[in-house]
Amino acid sequence: MTEALRIEEAPDRVVVTLDRPDRRNAIDQRMVDELHEVCAELEREPRILILTGADGVFASGADIAQLRERTAEDAARGINDTIFSRVAALPMPVIAALDGYALGGGAELAYAADLRIGTPRLRIGNPETGLGIIAAAGALWRLPQLVGLPLATELVLTGRILTGEEALAARLVSSLHEPDDLLPAAQALADRIAANDPLATRLTKRVLRAPLDDHPTAEREAQAQAFESPEKRRRMTEFLERRRTR
């Protein structure tokens, strides 16, 4: 069976391209299974993850042919929301580089990322109610956190699709780039993250995603771990030595 992902690995990052161009990169069971394999590797060996799509499309949604046949039992299994939550929980940051359609499940995968950048031709949103279902893989709670409840409510109830410019204005993406510049921009973000201490980065992500009631305890516990790190002492010593030589 044809693989649904293209994977490029480097010591500090992994680039995963959703690659079902004949289905506009619709998320099917095989893609879900392969994403679980990627997550398992990144849980064992934490690295930055860049998610993008082939042929000018991120993901047009879940595979409707498969979705049509799913039952209440399948809904209870949370096929898509389980993998999207696993992506969100990866130790190191996840960057979604969005071009073309990012609809339905494709949008929800993007919402699970820590950072999102796009192109002017991005079209992102959740038209699920028009298909007789709900956006059940994260949009109904992640999207309000990202753009605020009023706009999120409008989008999920009307199915309105945002353009790239509208997504930027709503701060759903942090920047727009021409299609040929999108992946280099994602790599540049990854470069800036990779230049920092990996432990401090993992701790920062963990605390950012902690429930509100966990603060400030979460910060104190993470900082205690960072303060005992040899890398903290090495980096601070280098900083002080550079300052003395100026």
XYZ file of C-alpha atoms in Angstrom:
246
model
C 0.000 0.000 0.000
C 1.247 3.488 -0.847
C 2.656 5.439 2.081
C 0.616 8.473 3.106
C 3.570 10.470 4.463
C 6.951 11.586 3.196
C 9.455 11.872 6.014
C 12.779 13.732 6.036
C 14.884 13.398 9.174
C 17.676 15.587 10.543
C 19.420 15.455 13.917
C 17.241 18.209 15.415
C 14.026 18.008 13.354
C 11.721 15.884 11.257
C 9.782 17.200 8.254
C 6.587 15.255 7.571
C 4.722 15.894 4.332
C 1.134 14.693 4.044
C 1.277 12.983 0.670
C -2.022 11.831 -0.829
C -2.187 14.349 -3.682
C -4.859 12.378 -5.547
C -7.140 12.960 -2.501
C -5.858 16.475 -1.681
C -4.016 14.906 1.263
C -7.252 13.834 2.957
C -6.541 12.203 6.309
C -7.371 8.500 6.118
C -6.706 5.626 8.496
C -3.335 4.855 6.944
C -2.181 8.441 7.420
C -3.357 8.324 11.031
C -1.430 5.090 11.581
C 1.733 6.553 10.046
C 1.417 9.714 12.151
C 1.254 7.493 15.251
C 4.540 5.905 14.136
C 6.125 9.358 13.750
C 4.893 10.383 17.199
C 6.264 7.217 18.773
C 9.706 8.012 17.336
C 9.581 11.653 18.484
C 8.492 10.615 21.964
C 11.557 8.349 22.168
C 13.907 10.872 20.547
C 12.455 14.393 20.931
C 12.979 16.635 17.906
C 11.141 19.533 16.294
C 8.358 18.432 13.934
C 7.437 20.358 10.787
C 4.129 19.338 9.210
C 3.296 20.321 5.641
C 1.370 19.029 2.650
C 2.210 17.952 -0.886
C 1.214 19.743 -4.093
C 0.082 23.032 -2.596
C -2.449 21.559 -0.166
C -2.057 20.897 3.548
C -5.028 18.578 4.074
C -8.503 18.933 2.606
C -10.039 17.173 5.606
C -10.742 13.656 6.740
C -11.275 11.067 4.023
C -15.030 11.437 3.441
C -15.410 7.949 1.950
C -14.067 6.446 5.179
C -15.846 8.978 7.367
C -19.224 8.156 5.824
C -18.938 4.558 6.978
C -17.866 5.279 10.554
C -20.278 4.474 13.354
C -20.968 5.606 16.915
C -18.410 3.046 18.046
C -15.798 4.696 15.810
C -16.702 8.107 17.261
C -16.113 6.752 20.764
C -12.637 5.589 19.709
C -11.651 9.158 18.751
C -9.582 8.087 15.752
C -8.521 11.566 14.657
C -8.669 13.435 17.949
C -6.392 10.809 19.540
C -3.615 11.315 16.997
C -4.027 15.103 16.974
C -3.737 15.187 20.763
C -0.647 13.011 20.533
C 0.882 15.452 18.039
C 0.056 18.369 20.355
C 1.668 16.597 23.316
C 5.006 15.888 21.612
C 7.920 17.022 23.780
C 9.383 19.451 21.240
C 7.539 22.134 19.259
C 5.405 21.321 16.227
C 5.302 23.757 13.292
C 2.479 23.536 10.737
C 3.323 25.033 7.326
C -0.065 25.577 5.684
C -0.743 26.050 1.995
C -4.000 25.691 0.100
C -6.773 23.801 1.820
C -6.608 23.059 5.548
C -10.196 22.021 6.136
C -12.018 19.896 8.685
C -9.566 17.383 10.057
C -6.766 19.177 8.237
C -7.584 22.368 10.138
C -7.792 20.437 13.398
C -4.349 18.943 12.807
C -3.061 22.485 12.239
C -4.704 23.681 15.461
C -2.769 20.977 17.342
C 0.562 22.512 16.286
C 2.440 24.957 18.484
C 3.195 27.323 15.598
C 1.332 27.862 12.331
C 2.498 29.775 9.273
C 0.727 29.965 5.934
C 0.513 31.329 2.414
C -1.899 33.875 0.941
C -3.753 31.033 -0.785
C -4.427 29.249 2.502
C -8.074 28.331 3.077
C -8.700 27.097 6.613
C -11.875 26.229 8.492
C -14.368 23.663 9.675
C -17.317 22.881 7.385
C -18.292 19.710 9.268
C -21.880 20.686 10.137
C -22.609 20.872 6.401
C -21.771 17.164 6.238
C -24.015 16.240 9.151
C -21.281 15.871 11.777
C -19.408 18.073 14.257
C -15.775 19.138 14.350
C -14.910 16.550 16.986
C -11.112 16.339 16.730
C -10.165 19.483 18.604
C -11.722 22.460 16.806
C -14.458 22.994 19.390
C -11.939 23.596 22.176
C -8.609 24.410 20.512
C -9.976 26.986 18.067
C -11.558 29.184 20.800
C -8.204 29.200 22.595
C -6.482 30.338 19.404
C -8.853 32.982 18.009
C -11.317 33.656 20.816
C -14.790 32.270 21.424
C -16.841 34.738 19.307
C -14.923 34.119 16.061
C -14.545 30.396 16.734
C -18.290 30.112 17.329
C -19.053 31.829 14.028
C -16.617 29.648 12.116
C -17.765 26.274 13.433
C -21.492 27.105 13.238
C -21.462 28.667 9.775
C -18.636 26.683 8.207
C -17.020 29.913 6.977
C -13.557 29.368 5.559
C -10.811 31.885 6.315
C -8.399 33.108 3.678
C -4.723 33.379 4.469
C -5.072 37.098 5.146
C -8.068 36.515 7.413
C -6.219 33.772 9.281
C -3.297 36.168 9.808
C -5.614 38.924 11.047
C -7.207 36.440 13.469
C -3.709 35.377 14.623
C -4.486 31.802 13.657
C -1.236 31.907 11.684
C 1.708 34.037 12.743
C 2.995 34.930 9.277
C 2.298 34.535 5.553
C 4.834 33.574 2.899
C 4.723 32.894 -0.802
C 4.331 29.163 -1.522
C 7.964 28.652 -2.540
C 9.104 30.384 0.652
C 6.799 28.505 3.045
C 8.985 25.525 3.911
C 12.158 27.663 4.170
C 10.255 29.908 6.591
C 9.273 26.861 8.652
C 12.891 25.709 8.619
C 14.009 29.163 9.768
C 11.602 28.944 12.718
C 12.994 25.506 13.508
C 16.542 26.900 13.298
C 15.738 29.548 15.912
C 14.169 26.966 18.211
C 17.023 24.505 17.708
C 19.587 27.151 18.693
C 18.124 27.185 22.206
C 18.564 24.597 24.945
C 16.403 21.548 24.134
C 15.565 20.914 27.800
C 14.474 24.527 28.346
C 12.413 24.315 25.156
C 10.675 21.113 26.273
C 9.977 22.564 29.713
C 8.609 25.777 28.195
C 6.237 23.848 25.939
C 5.089 21.681 28.835
C 4.294 24.679 31.029
C 2.612 26.569 28.180
C 0.214 23.658 27.725
C -0.420 23.064 31.431
C -3.972 23.707 32.720
C -4.512 27.151 34.224
C -4.949 25.725 37.714
C -1.432 24.223 37.547
C 0.209 27.668 37.524
C 2.479 28.924 39.061
C 3.445 25.521 40.456
C 4.198 24.262 36.948
C 6.684 27.098 36.379
C 8.430 26.533 39.699
C 8.833 22.809 39.149
C 10.102 23.279 35.589
C 12.502 26.024 36.620
C 13.862 23.842 39.429
C 14.659 21.201 36.821
C 16.274 23.765 34.528
C 18.361 25.245 37.342
C 19.987 21.842 37.943
C 20.882 21.376 34.263
C 24.581 21.464 33.281
C 23.526 23.166 30.052
C 22.105 26.107 32.018
C 25.467 26.656 33.710
C 27.381 26.237 30.436
C 25.207 28.698 28.510
C 25.202 31.282 31.294
C 28.980 30.984 31.697
C 29.449 31.556 27.959
C 27.132 34.579 28.133
C 29.111 36.127 30.992
C 32.425 35.462 29.276
C 31.217 37.076 26.042
C 30.037 40.113 27.946
C 33.438 40.472 29.672
C 35.290 40.433 26.328
C 33.218 43.217 24.737
